[in-house]
Structures are given as structure tokens and as C-alpha cells.
């Protein structure tokens, strides 16, 4: 394998499956992507044409990387063999069901810097 | 004048009692747990004459408060041996509240076994109070609830029903109490803890409420109530999780399947892994897309009970577009799906339908099938055999009786040592090795392993008793705060899901307290929430301790300390001292 390429397993959920094109299974998509070494989460989104505002709860290797309204993951550098899971922005994960889960260092820093310490259920503005 | 309605099944007499002064400000779980604490001998056999079954609507149930048709059903549990309140959304709750019945207390036991009764409760126009008639119900016994419910509605008209299926008749520790949903389906359950067996042990098959003519719930302060109702409604209508076409209304609670699976916290094949390769096929998004494909249009979710504006209950359809079942919710899809290695919504749908038809708790049933699979009774992933075994449960064959006895009992009989229970009740769909916080709740809840015991509550409220910091070392205080706040919400009659909105929108929380003040004439503030929750939990803990459930039962099963859970390869490592500090 080319040393300058990394392989990433990507799961897209709900309406985001359409960004997988023909590989969409309707309600989800599983993609195997080769990316240039050093690629970030933002590079991955650009490659898919997935607008940041559609992205919701996001995981890298099973660690929480982003919540809707708290996307601390854009600059995260991906590595060979990573599994990335991206949910749509109409997903949810109430705090009591994520209290004590594995976090990426970036989102942990984001939580620690906030006065609410990251315990809210939603970080998007309430809608009209 | 609010009343307690006692149904004595020893001699089939009913009596109305003025509500004791001490119960005036209680409702829902606060009232059901207090009556069990006051009146039930903690040492009694749960299926003997000294247990009592309590039905209590919440404080604001029956009013115009949004999403408030919850009912608490309480007793000593045959599954855990401790106190139990199982909570359900149904028209039964507002109907009971409208009739001025703060609690129905079913007590005593008939000498004659094998005869079934129905308590028909109507509003006595001339008496100005509820009137009870006991009717023979043998004709409904031994039958599928999907056949029986339409017969009851045909016979009694527009009524509300609480009852049991064959599981309750057989006194299964995994039997629930069934209520009708908005379409009259036998699909809403006070499911956990085997309360159907308590009802069955008293020879009571159904309670039928006809609220026609009843006065409704009075308001002590209409202005305060209205102000609160508006604040809470606004919060629910705008929050991302609870608003129309939001997360719950679009995808239901099963929107969590893909999330927990990615997190490595979706218990799979009897808690042997935290990730299921077939998860995406049984997720809320798959329910939504599957219905769209089969119906040719988008289908959003419906209310399980009157007055709900969150509307998270779904309906699943067959390939030909006809209705299969309501409702495929997160815990049920998980327990009967991922936990059994089953990746088909048509199979989970059928299993859920059979749970409803026979009257068992879907969570406990799925975890029991999980240990049965591990014990070699059937293979992981064998949906067809699981469906056959569900019929055995409903028909009371020897194998069916083992499976109806709950996860811990089935595991013992099948020689399985990986037993995902706390205090005899099985764990729901969050793996505590991967989601440590919920593990503290599972371990310390007065109810046995329960995912609805410890909801996170507004930092503005918790600020009273300490800061809310997920990184703080003192996890015990945080867990206790969550348990207390949840006990309060369970008393209001609101669905616990209002917590999603009121955690983030403080005015919504104020509104829920003002609604209670409007009904009760109190002047509670947000500071009272913790106090009220604390009082409820103190009674529940005291009952359990007197029943012989000591602190040493506030523990995770040993296998979780010994076995590493993939994909994170983590064990349960929260120290016992943390668990002991929750209820010192």
C-alpha cells in the first residue's frame, strides 16, 4: 500500500446516506475510502461534499468527536484504519446516556472549557 | 374531594376513602411508592395476600399540561423483591385523575384460584363519586390481548383499560400491566418488574374506567397553571429533541441505535460486545426509511397518550403496507434485536407484537432470550425460533414458563453465568462498561437495573446541591442528584422525556413546577425539586433495606469486572465506594 494513502471506514446515517451516492442503503451507508495521509475530518467532508451544518453526532474509532453545535472535530487528523461514524443533525444523545463514554481529546477539551461542562442534551439554538 | 379507591379482591368489595392529609401533595411515583412504603410489609411474598398494587396518576395528569398522561403503577416486585414503580403513558391516567381517584389500591387475594374478575369503575351521577362493579372475566383469560381489547371496547364503549395478558395469569416475574394506546391497541405497558403477576395473583384481569360525567381535575390557581403550561409547551415545541419533526418525532427513541453502536455501547449477543454489525438495519432511521418505502410516503410518529406534543411512538408496516406493530422503540428493538443477534425489523416487530399480545416486558424478554441463546436453547440470530419460543411463553409450556421468569432465573436454569441484571432486573440498552455513568444508575437505582431512574436535570437546579461537572471525581453526588430529579418528574405525571427540553431551557423547568403549583395551590420553587425527590427515594431505599436488599446489592454483575467489552476493551471499574456513597 502507498505510504501516502490512508484507508478509512466511514458510516453515514439517516439522510446523510445520500452522500454515498450509489452505495447508499437508504437509511445508512458504509464506505471504504482511501485518503491522502494527513487528511482531516474537514478534508473528508469536502471529499463527500457534505456541508458541515448537516453533520450531527460524530465518532472517531468509537469516541465521541462532535455534537450538533459543538463540532470540535474539523481539524482532527485521520489515521490509517480509522472508523468514522457521522450521524445527521436530527439525531440525539441525551447526557445520561453518554455520561462516562470515550471522548476524543478535542471534544473533551471543548467540554472542559465550557461552564456547563458539556452536559446539555442539545447545543443548537431552539427553533421557532 | 380527592379519594383513594380500594379494591379488596378477597371479598370483591370496593371502598372510597378521603385522601389522607399526608398524601395531598403527592402524585404518580411519589404517591405509589409512599402507599407501598406505608402499607406493604417489605417481607411479604410479592404474590401473596399482603402485597398491594397501586395505580397513581401524576400531579398534573388530567389537566391541559403537555405530555402529562403518565401513570405510576407500584407494588413489591416479584422480579426484584424490592419496591417497584413502573411508569406508563395512557389515557387511563387522565381518566382516573378526572374521576378524582388519586390512587387505586388493589389488595387482598381471593380464596378461589383460577377465576378472573374485571373491576368496572364508572362515575355515579347520583352519588357524585366513582361506582365499582365486579364482573366475571373468565371469558377473556388465556387469550391474545389483540383479540380481547376490541371486545372490551365493543362491550364498554369509550373506556380506559388496565389489565394483564396470559403472562400475568401465569404469574410470570416478567409480566407487565397493559394499557391501551390512542388507537386502542394493547401496546402501552407498565412493563418492568413483574407487576402483571401481582395483578394476576389477585385474580384481577382488568380494571375498566369510564370517566363519562366525571368532574375533571380542578385547578387551585388557574393563572399560575396557565403560565407554567405555556412555558413548558414552548420549551417542548422548540427543543431539537422534542419539537415536531425533531429527533423523537421523526425517528423515535430508536434514533439511539446507531449512536450507541458507534460508541461501542450497544449491548450485543447477551452483553458480549458493544457493537452489532447489523445495527444500522434496525435503527430508527431504518424504521423511518422502511415505512417510507412500504407506504410510499413519509410517516412521522404519534402520541402514545392524550395531550403529548413530543409524539415519539412509531408504527411499523409490513412489505404490503399494512400495519404490523406499534411500537418499535429503542429498548425493544435492541433487546429483541441486537442483544439476540437479530438484524431484521420484521422479526423484532413480530417479537414486540407477541410481547404485547401475551403481556410481557420487552426489555426483560429480550435479555432472557439472550441468555437462552447463550445457554444453547436456540442460536443467536435465530429469529424464527425466538418467535416460536415467544408463543411458548404466551401459552405457558414448561419452556415458556422458564423464559417468563426473567433473565436471572432463566440463566440459572440454563447454566449461564453472563447474567446482565442488577437486583434481579435486567439491564436496558446502554452497556455500563462503555457508558459508566448509566452503570452507576443501574447499580444504585431502587428499581434494579433501570435506564429511566437517573435523568440529567438542569444545572440551574443542581447548582443548589453542588456543581454539575462530568469530570468531577464525585460521581456519587451527581448520580444522586439525577435519581432525585427523576423521582420528582415521575411524580408530576409528565413523561420523563420532558427532561430533554427542560435541561436546556430553564424556563421550561420553571413551567413544570408552576403547573404543579397551579394544581396543588403550593408555592414550590425549583429548589423544592431536589427535596421532593429525596423524600421519595428515602422511602424506596428504606423499603428495600427492610426487604433485605442491602447496599451490597448495589453492584454490577461480576462478569463486567472480568470480561473486556469490545470494541473499546473496557471493564466495569467504578469502585464500590462510589456506589456506596450514592445512598450512604
XYZ file of C-alpha atoms in Angstrom:
712
model
C 0.000 0.000 0.000
C 1.075 3.515 -0.824
C 2.598 5.115 2.277
C 0.957 8.395 1.336
C -2.556 6.957 1.452
C -4.718 6.027 4.403
C -7.762 3.802 4.457
C -10.834 4.938 6.416
C -14.078 3.083 7.099
C -16.940 5.575 7.031
C -20.524 5.112 8.195
C -23.150 7.697 7.267
C -26.534 7.587 8.972
C -30.050 8.674 8.045
C -30.349 11.378 5.383
C -26.541 11.615 5.155
C -26.531 8.254 3.364
C -27.280 10.116 0.148
C -23.726 11.476 0.167
C -22.596 7.913 -0.523
C -24.314 8.047 -3.896
C -24.973 4.587 -5.307
C -23.603 2.951 -2.199
C -26.443 4.334 -0.071
C -28.570 1.674 1.614
C -31.367 4.199 2.150
C -31.082 4.688 5.886
C -27.310 4.294 6.119
C -24.153 3.823 4.062
C -20.855 2.093 4.721
C -17.922 3.345 2.652
C -14.287 2.338 2.404
C -12.276 5.380 1.401
C -8.659 5.975 0.526
C -7.495 9.446 1.538
C -4.150 11.231 1.346
C -2.129 10.789 4.541
C -2.638 13.745 6.842
C -6.265 14.225 5.821
C -8.510 15.871 8.402
C -12.198 15.427 9.142
C -12.820 18.592 7.131
C -10.997 17.055 4.162
C -13.241 14.010 4.477
C -16.382 16.189 4.483
C -15.093 18.104 1.446
C -14.449 14.874 -0.396
C -18.073 13.806 0.212
C -19.499 17.265 -0.447
C -21.165 17.042 2.971
C -21.977 20.516 4.350
C -20.879 20.974 7.979
C -24.347 22.127 9.037
C -25.852 18.746 8.097
C -23.393 16.849 10.245
C -24.544 15.816 13.705
C -23.122 13.485 16.343
C -19.779 12.196 15.097
C -17.468 9.416 16.193
C -13.857 8.539 15.504
C -12.997 4.980 16.496
C -15.937 4.832 18.875
C -15.000 8.035 20.680
C -17.419 10.945 20.648
C -15.859 13.627 18.431
C -18.661 16.143 17.832
C -22.217 17.082 18.781
C -24.551 19.265 16.719
C -23.472 22.801 17.571
C -20.148 21.612 19.059
C -18.045 20.456 16.144
C -14.653 20.100 17.739
C -13.553 17.587 15.142
C -12.958 19.546 11.965
C -9.181 19.694 12.357
C -8.842 16.137 13.684
C -6.242 14.273 11.625
C -7.395 10.862 10.456
C -5.207 7.794 10.532
C -4.979 4.597 8.563
C -7.626 2.103 9.741
C -9.837 4.678 11.450
C -13.585 4.126 11.679
C -15.598 7.323 11.344
C -19.342 7.453 12.042
C -21.359 10.535 11.152
C -24.941 10.982 12.170
C -27.377 13.555 10.831
C -28.235 16.737 12.684
C -31.641 15.352 13.710
C -30.069 12.762 15.952
C -29.743 12.908 19.736
C -27.734 11.551 22.611
C -29.038 12.783 25.985
C -26.317 13.297 28.565
C -27.346 10.479 30.919
C -26.766 8.019 28.063
C -23.314 9.403 27.211
C -22.042 10.135 30.727
C -18.664 8.396 31.001
C -18.238 7.344 27.357
C -14.994 7.531 25.432
C -14.279 11.074 24.167
C -11.764 12.353 21.658
C -9.181 14.629 23.305
C -10.518 17.527 21.231
C -14.126 17.299 22.423
C -13.017 16.655 25.982
C -11.116 19.943 25.838
C -14.190 21.655 24.405
C -16.366 20.287 27.241
C -13.846 21.268 29.920
C -13.650 24.809 28.607
C -17.406 25.331 28.842
C -19.117 26.488 32.024
C -21.826 23.840 31.520
C -19.067 21.209 31.124
C -20.827 19.636 28.178
C -23.864 18.166 29.886
C -26.589 19.719 27.760
C -28.669 17.476 25.544
C -28.546 19.871 22.586
C -26.191 22.638 21.530
C -28.205 24.003 18.651
C -30.387 27.062 19.149
C -34.049 26.308 19.902
C -36.093 26.773 16.734
C -39.277 28.760 16.274
C -62.816 15.740 47.227
C -59.930 13.526 46.136
C -60.192 9.863 47.108
C -58.321 6.617 47.408
C -60.230 3.757 45.810
C -59.564 0.396 47.434
C -60.418 -2.784 45.583
C -60.334 -5.699 48.005
C -60.086 -8.864 45.947
C -60.552 -11.177 48.948
C -64.269 -10.437 49.035
C -64.584 -8.220 45.932
C -65.607 -5.092 47.744
C -64.717 -1.545 46.834
C -64.362 1.350 49.224
C -63.654 5.030 48.805
C -61.573 6.800 51.369
C -60.867 10.513 51.681
C -57.315 11.245 50.702
C -55.163 11.328 53.854
C -53.670 14.742 54.576
C -50.146 13.357 54.196
C -50.880 12.372 50.575
C -52.346 15.695 49.440
C -49.229 16.941 47.669
C -48.177 13.588 46.249
C -48.841 12.072 42.851
C -47.508 9.473 40.444
C -44.416 7.713 41.738
C -44.351 9.830 44.892
C -47.779 8.520 45.820
C -47.445 4.920 44.621
C -44.114 4.473 46.416
C -45.424 6.112 49.586
C -48.512 3.891 49.730
C -46.377 0.780 49.169
C -43.968 2.001 51.861
C -46.830 2.754 54.288
C -48.999 -0.296 53.668
C -47.000 -3.225 52.286
C -44.958 -5.485 54.559
C -41.483 -5.439 52.966
C -41.101 -9.098 53.930
C -44.313 -10.248 52.258
C -44.382 -12.585 49.289
C -44.956 -10.387 46.232
C -47.683 -12.751 45.017
C -49.285 -13.314 48.410
C -52.277 -11.634 50.059
C -50.213 -8.879 51.714
C -48.830 -7.219 48.607
C -50.779 -4.302 47.144
C -50.890 -2.921 43.625
C -51.210 0.861 43.366
C -52.250 2.941 40.337
C -51.476 6.653 40.673
C -51.799 9.398 38.021
C -49.316 12.251 38.298
C -49.941 15.606 39.942
C -50.863 17.356 36.688
C -52.316 14.334 34.839
C -55.789 15.068 33.519
C -55.087 18.789 33.080
C -54.079 20.615 29.898
C -50.389 20.292 30.856
C -48.473 18.979 27.828
C -47.207 15.388 27.749
C -48.627 14.591 31.175
C -50.690 11.394 30.787
C -48.318 9.218 32.766
C -49.410 6.754 35.421
C -47.264 5.141 38.090
C -48.010 1.517 38.962
C -46.399 0.354 42.193
C -46.056 -2.752 44.367
C -43.427 -5.030 45.816
C -41.817 -6.580 42.734
C -41.802 -10.349 42.111
C -38.727 -9.820 39.930
C -36.517 -7.831 42.307
C -38.123 -8.481 45.691
C -37.937 -4.736 46.268
C -40.150 -1.729 45.728
C -41.263 -1.097 42.176
C -42.906 1.644 40.239
C -43.427 1.073 36.543
C -44.493 4.074 34.544
C -46.792 4.165 31.519
C -48.383 6.697 29.188
C -52.060 6.034 28.536
C -55.496 7.642 28.598
C -56.040 5.659 31.807
C -54.063 8.250 33.771
C -56.138 11.343 32.875
C -59.336 9.280 33.152
C -58.508 8.214 36.705
C -57.463 11.759 37.602
C -60.685 13.199 36.165
C -62.675 10.835 38.409
C -60.920 12.286 41.446
C -59.174 8.991 42.253
C -55.662 9.889 43.402
C -54.823 6.200 43.727
C -56.430 2.826 43.133
C -55.134 0.338 45.692
C -55.748 -3.321 44.806
C -55.406 -5.503 47.892
C -56.243 -8.923 49.300
C -56.490 -12.159 47.398
C -59.442 -14.404 46.544
C -59.547 -17.821 48.228
C -60.677 -19.441 44.997
C -57.913 -19.803 42.378
C -58.363 -19.735 38.628
C -61.321 -17.351 38.488
C -60.879 -13.959 36.857
C -62.560 -10.655 37.568
C -62.966 -7.271 35.972
C -63.455 -4.121 38.042
C -65.770 -1.764 36.148
C -65.435 1.757 37.501
C -67.933 4.375 36.341
C -68.965 7.818 37.514
C -72.050 7.629 39.715
C -74.203 10.602 38.727
C -76.435 10.427 41.761
C -73.659 9.500 44.192
C -71.297 12.163 42.841
C -68.407 9.737 43.139
C -66.984 6.662 41.395
C -69.010 3.445 41.496
C -67.448 -0.004 41.187
C -68.928 -3.239 39.899
C -67.020 -6.542 39.855
C -67.819 -8.618 36.767
C -66.678 -12.147 35.843
C -63.805 -12.061 33.320
C -63.110 -15.748 32.680
C -64.111 -15.320 29.040
C -61.049 -13.104 28.475
C -58.486 -15.366 30.146
C -55.936 -17.397 28.190
C -56.287 -15.228 25.113
C -54.357 -12.855 22.862
C -54.831 -9.263 24.049
C -55.162 -8.081 20.440
C -58.421 -10.110 20.332
C -59.595 -9.174 23.793
C -59.135 -5.381 23.720
C -61.561 -4.818 20.801
C -64.141 -6.970 22.624
C -63.783 -4.825 25.745
C -64.198 -1.598 23.766
C -67.225 -3.083 21.987
C -68.801 -4.071 25.293
C -67.973 -0.976 27.374
C -67.646 1.795 24.784
C -65.093 4.586 25.132
C -63.242 3.453 28.271
C -59.682 3.083 29.521
C -58.241 -0.302 30.397
C -55.539 -1.628 32.714
C -55.010 -5.358 32.579
C -52.874 -8.430 32.182
C -52.225 -10.959 29.447
C -51.611 -14.660 29.871
C -48.180 -13.826 31.326
C -49.843 -12.159 34.288
C -52.274 -15.060 34.632
C -49.311 -17.465 34.843
C -47.716 -15.163 37.454
C -44.556 -14.631 35.413
C -41.945 -12.414 37.042
C -41.625 -10.778 33.624
C -45.284 -9.850 33.191
C -46.368 -6.247 32.746
C -49.596 -4.335 33.224
C -51.090 -3.407 29.849
C -52.953 -0.231 28.884
C -54.467 0.922 25.603
C -52.732 3.346 23.262
C -54.528 6.100 21.368
C -55.796 3.617 18.769
C -56.980 1.150 21.396
C -54.091 -1.257 20.849
C -52.845 -3.234 23.886
C -49.470 -1.603 23.368
C -48.639 0.595 26.359
C -47.067 -1.201 29.284
C -46.113 -0.535 32.855
C -43.686 -3.192 31.859
C -40.908 -3.664 34.307
C -40.645 -5.694 37.462
C -43.420 -8.277 37.016
C -46.337 -6.146 38.194
C -48.691 -8.093 35.898
C -48.134 -11.101 38.150
C -49.133 -9.058 41.215
C -52.399 -8.176 39.463
C -52.810 -11.818 38.414
C -52.193 -13.054 41.947
C -55.267 -11.086 42.986
C -57.499 -12.625 40.344
C -57.905 -9.228 38.696
C -57.796 -9.409 34.900
C -58.865 -5.862 34.044
C -59.763 -2.509 35.524
C -62.077 -0.647 33.143
C -62.553 3.088 33.744
C -65.429 5.035 32.232
C -64.883 8.712 33.032
C -68.133 9.926 31.456
C -69.673 12.552 33.739
C -66.648 12.846 35.999
C -65.809 16.365 37.141
C -62.204 16.558 35.893
C -59.144 17.895 37.653
C -59.649 21.187 39.458
C -57.058 23.961 39.494
C -56.151 25.794 42.702
C -54.600 28.650 40.756
C -55.550 28.822 37.122
C -53.304 31.760 36.300
C -50.142 30.142 37.643
C -51.024 26.870 35.941
C -51.552 28.552 32.575
C -48.288 30.437 32.861
C -46.453 27.198 33.598
C -48.202 25.286 30.862
C -47.215 27.899 28.287
C -43.559 27.901 29.369
C -43.256 24.139 29.232
C -45.120 23.909 25.933
C -42.787 26.493 24.390
C -39.747 24.555 25.561
C -41.038 21.257 24.152
C -42.063 22.859 20.847
C -38.634 24.406 20.213
C -36.066 21.937 21.562
C -34.211 19.891 18.940
C -35.120 16.563 20.529
C -38.761 17.166 21.468
C -40.102 19.551 18.791
C -42.402 18.434 15.938
C -40.302 16.627 13.306
C -37.411 16.719 15.782
C -35.326 13.695 16.672
C -38.018 11.829 18.625
C -40.949 12.675 16.373
C -39.023 11.642 13.238
C -37.031 8.620 14.304
C -38.409 7.680 17.710
C -36.244 6.570 20.589
C -34.550 4.103 18.213
C -32.570 7.050 16.828
C -30.145 5.961 19.576
C -29.319 2.590 17.974
C -26.690 3.895 15.546
C -25.324 6.296 18.157
C -24.771 3.705 20.886
C -23.444 1.269 18.301
C -20.818 3.734 17.101
C -19.942 4.455 20.738
C -19.352 0.768 21.366
C -22.115 0.821 23.965
C -24.892 -1.193 22.276
C -25.049 -4.484 24.192
C -24.801 -7.256 21.621
C -25.369 -11.029 21.853
C -26.043 -11.125 25.570
C -23.638 -8.356 26.512
C -20.608 -9.983 24.880
C -19.836 -6.979 22.644
C -20.678 -3.286 22.487
C -21.093 -3.213 18.754
C -23.507 -5.067 16.464
C -22.694 -5.382 12.773
C -26.409 -5.317 11.890
C -27.289 -2.264 13.992
C -27.920 0.136 11.105
C -30.606 -2.223 9.738
C -32.671 -1.988 12.934
C -32.139 1.692 13.790
C -34.765 4.429 13.980
C -33.562 5.734 10.630
C -34.266 2.279 9.143
C -37.775 2.320 10.641
C -38.391 5.712 9.007
C -36.989 4.718 5.605
C -38.632 1.280 5.748
C -42.048 2.792 6.374
C -41.455 5.351 3.619
C -40.638 2.632 1.135
C -43.571 0.434 2.148
C -46.142 3.238 2.378
C -44.865 5.455 -0.426
C -44.772 8.477 1.903
C -43.055 9.810 4.999
C -44.620 8.782 8.290
C -43.918 10.768 11.447
C -44.555 9.372 14.896
C -47.685 9.620 17.006
C -48.601 10.300 20.644
C -48.809 7.288 22.948
C -51.284 9.091 25.161
C -53.587 12.135 25.132
C -52.003 15.575 25.178
C -48.468 14.600 24.214
C -46.656 17.015 21.952
C -43.377 15.072 21.739
C -45.038 12.159 19.898
C -42.267 9.570 19.789
C -44.318 6.387 19.280
C -43.994 4.723 15.885
C -45.925 2.186 13.844
C -44.134 -0.411 11.723
C -45.617 -1.660 8.465
C -45.353 -4.918 6.525
C -43.998 -5.038 2.958
C -47.578 -4.748 1.637
C -48.125 -1.515 3.604
C -50.463 -2.974 6.233
C -49.794 -2.231 9.905
C -47.581 -4.718 11.712
C -46.983 -3.309 15.190
C -46.753 -0.249 17.377
C -44.265 0.462 18.765
C -40.705 -0.375 17.728
C -38.888 1.695 20.316
C -35.214 1.720 21.193
C -35.145 -0.640 24.151
C -37.435 -3.184 22.486
C -35.605 -3.211 19.146
C -32.321 -3.519 20.993
C -33.305 -6.286 23.433
C -35.069 -8.444 20.856
C -32.682 -7.385 18.066
C -29.004 -6.605 18.718
C -28.954 -8.387 22.065
C -30.191 -11.537 20.302
C -28.029 -11.040 17.182
C -31.181 -10.338 15.116
C -30.918 -7.653 12.413
C -34.435 -7.612 10.949
C -37.117 -5.073 11.867
C -39.778 -7.510 10.653
C -38.548 -10.041 13.220
C -38.203 -7.527 16.069
C -41.641 -6.202 15.097
C -43.188 -9.650 15.409
C -41.454 -10.317 18.731
C -42.639 -6.966 20.123
C -46.170 -7.728 18.945
C -46.071 -11.079 20.755
C -44.791 -9.412 23.931
C -47.823 -7.100 23.724
C -50.201 -9.943 22.895
C -49.150 -12.077 25.864
C -48.260 -9.338 28.313
C -44.529 -9.351 28.991
C -41.887 -6.635 29.328
C -39.921 -6.343 26.081
C -36.626 -5.473 27.801
C -36.681 -8.411 30.201
C -37.929 -10.734 27.423
C -35.087 -9.829 25.065
C -32.426 -10.207 27.713
C -33.965 -13.549 28.717
C -33.826 -14.740 25.106
C -30.216 -13.516 25.091
C -29.226 -15.779 27.969
C -31.310 -18.597 26.425
C -29.252 -18.213 23.248
C -26.055 -18.307 25.216
C -27.375 -21.345 27.102
C -27.950 -23.216 23.855
C -31.745 -23.201 23.780
C -31.548 -21.518 20.386
C -28.846 -19.885 18.280
C -28.015 -16.177 18.302
C -29.740 -14.623 15.327
C -32.429 -17.330 15.030
C -35.484 -15.082 14.793
C -37.837 -17.873 13.739
C -37.050 -19.962 16.804
C -37.325 -16.847 19.006
C -40.847 -16.279 17.648
C -41.777 -19.923 18.378
C -40.441 -19.595 21.922
C -42.458 -16.405 22.437
C -45.593 -18.410 21.672
C -44.463 -20.959 24.272
C -44.159 -18.104 26.774
C -47.683 -16.975 25.964
C -49.122 -20.467 26.146
C -47.393 -21.449 29.383
C -45.415 -24.512 28.250
C -42.633 -25.594 30.654
C -40.002 -23.867 28.495
C -42.233 -20.836 28.196
C -42.576 -20.611 31.957
C -38.791 -20.647 32.373
C -38.462 -17.816 29.870
C -41.279 -15.859 31.526
C -39.476 -15.945 34.845
C -36.957 -13.320 33.862
C -33.318 -13.199 32.865
C -31.740 -14.182 36.177
C -33.963 -17.229 36.702
C -33.634 -18.423 33.112
C -29.847 -18.041 33.313
C -29.720 -20.115 36.499
C -31.792 -22.871 34.934
C -29.712 -22.886 31.760
C -26.298 -22.715 33.430
C -25.422 -19.293 32.053
C -23.076 -17.119 34.115
C -23.053 -13.966 31.997
C -26.203 -12.552 33.560
C -26.833 -8.846 32.887
C -29.016 -7.985 35.887
C -28.952 -5.796 38.989
C -31.232 -6.779 41.882
C -32.759 -9.380 39.584
C -33.862 -6.921 36.897
C -32.123 -6.939 33.536
C -30.167 -4.091 32.058
C -31.519 -1.938 29.268
C -29.728 -0.897 26.103
C -26.697 1.007 27.380
C -23.577 -1.053 28.133
C -22.304 0.146 31.502
C -18.705 -0.814 30.707
C -18.793 1.703 27.833
C -21.227 4.192 29.409
C -20.021 4.301 33.005
C -22.477 6.931 34.209
C -25.533 4.846 33.408
C -23.837 1.964 35.196
C -23.900 3.923 38.452
C -27.631 4.454 37.895
C -28.203 0.759 37.131
C -26.345 -0.264 40.261
C -27.930 2.155 42.698
C -31.490 2.576 41.404
C -34.095 1.378 43.869
C -35.760 -0.406 40.950
C -32.992 -2.752 39.795
C -31.183 -2.010 36.515
C -33.230 0.836 35.073
C -32.367 3.384 32.395
C -35.150 5.773 33.413
C -34.052 6.292 37.016
C -31.326 8.861 36.556
C -32.153 11.591 34.064
C -29.896 14.598 33.864
C -31.531 17.700 35.126
C -30.957 21.411 34.673
C -27.661 22.677 36.030
C -29.575 25.654 37.390
C -31.415 23.226 39.673
C -28.500 21.047 40.527
C -26.468 24.142 41.300
C -28.366 24.192 44.566
C -26.793 20.988 45.764
C -23.474 21.251 44.010
C -21.956 21.887 40.625
C -22.649 19.661 37.674
C -19.359 18.501 36.302
C -18.985 15.289 34.368
C -15.245 15.436 35.046
C -15.623 15.836 38.789
C -14.369 12.877 40.804
C -17.506 12.888 42.929
C -19.709 10.851 40.630
C -21.912 9.706 43.519
C -23.355 13.167 44.204
C -24.069 13.677 40.534
C -25.804 10.289 40.305
C -27.863 11.006 43.433
C -28.965 14.366 42.026
C -30.115 12.676 38.838
C -32.009 9.981 40.750
C -33.774 12.610 42.868
C -34.724 14.852 39.964
C -36.108 11.846 38.109
C -38.228 10.766 41.080
C -39.712 14.273 41.067
C -40.573 14.231 37.338
C -42.083 10.748 37.735
C -44.398 12.270 40.335
C -45.671 15.134 38.204
C -47.354 12.913 35.622
C -45.147 14.318 32.911
C -43.322 11.935 30.656
C -39.670 11.767 31.625
C -38.834 12.918 28.107
C -39.706 16.498 29.065
C -36.298 16.335 30.761
C -34.618 16.581 27.346
C -36.070 20.044 26.819
C -36.056 21.391 30.361
C -32.402 20.553 30.925
C -31.513 23.003 28.188
C -34.351 25.531 28.504
C -34.651 26.647 32.129
C -37.979 28.429 31.645
C -39.485 25.072 30.676
C -38.397 23.656 34.002
C -39.916 26.607 35.855
C -43.076 25.998 33.890
C -43.333 22.383 35.033
C -43.039 23.482 38.674
C -45.626 26.245 38.162
C -48.053 23.731 36.689
C -47.819 21.726 39.926
C -48.366 24.895 41.965
C -51.389 25.685 39.812
C -52.939 22.293 40.576
C -51.939 21.961 44.236
C -52.029 25.558 45.404
C -48.444 25.241 46.609
C -45.632 27.715 46.087
C -42.856 25.318 45.203
C -39.763 26.734 43.615
C -37.075 24.951 41.637
C -35.334 24.343 44.981
C -38.156 22.045 46.081
C -37.491 19.602 43.281
C -34.495 18.016 44.953
C -36.226 17.880 48.324
C -39.295 16.127 46.920
C -37.167 13.630 45.005
C -35.038 12.983 48.075
C -38.111 12.178 50.201
C -39.409 9.688 47.633
C -36.065 7.929 47.329
C -35.638 7.770 51.098
C -38.878 5.767 51.360
C -37.925 3.488 48.472
C -34.477 2.798 49.904
C -35.966 2.173 53.365
C -38.467 -0.313 51.899
C -35.708 -2.158 50.066
C -33.447 -2.324 53.109
C -36.349 -3.692 55.177
C -36.994 -6.229 52.413
C -33.401 -7.423 52.798
C -31.897 -5.611 49.814
C -28.775 -4.145 51.362
C -26.123 -1.881 49.847
C -24.260 -4.970 48.715
C -26.942 -5.384 46.057
C -25.976 -2.002 44.552
C -23.448 -3.783 42.346
C -22.721 -4.687 38.774
C -22.595 -8.396 37.891
C -19.119 -9.846 38.290
C -18.596 -10.698 34.614
C -18.474 -6.994 33.825
C -15.386 -6.661 36.006
C -13.749 -9.715 34.460
C -14.602 -9.578 30.755
C -13.330 -6.843 28.456
C -16.030 -5.394 26.253
C -15.133 -4.877 22.577
C -14.559 -2.602 20.730
C -13.047 -0.424 23.486
C -11.982 -3.491 25.511
C -13.069 -1.954 28.787
C -14.244 -3.477 32.059
C -16.510 -2.063 34.764
C -14.034 -0.269 37.004
C -16.131 2.165 39.041
C -15.149 1.484 42.661
C -17.724 0.088 45.082
C -17.034 3.068 47.354
C -18.575 5.334 44.700
C -21.700 3.178 44.556
C -21.949 3.077 48.345
C -21.728 6.859 48.510
C -24.910 7.348 46.457
C -27.189 6.292 49.329
C -24.856 6.386 52.333
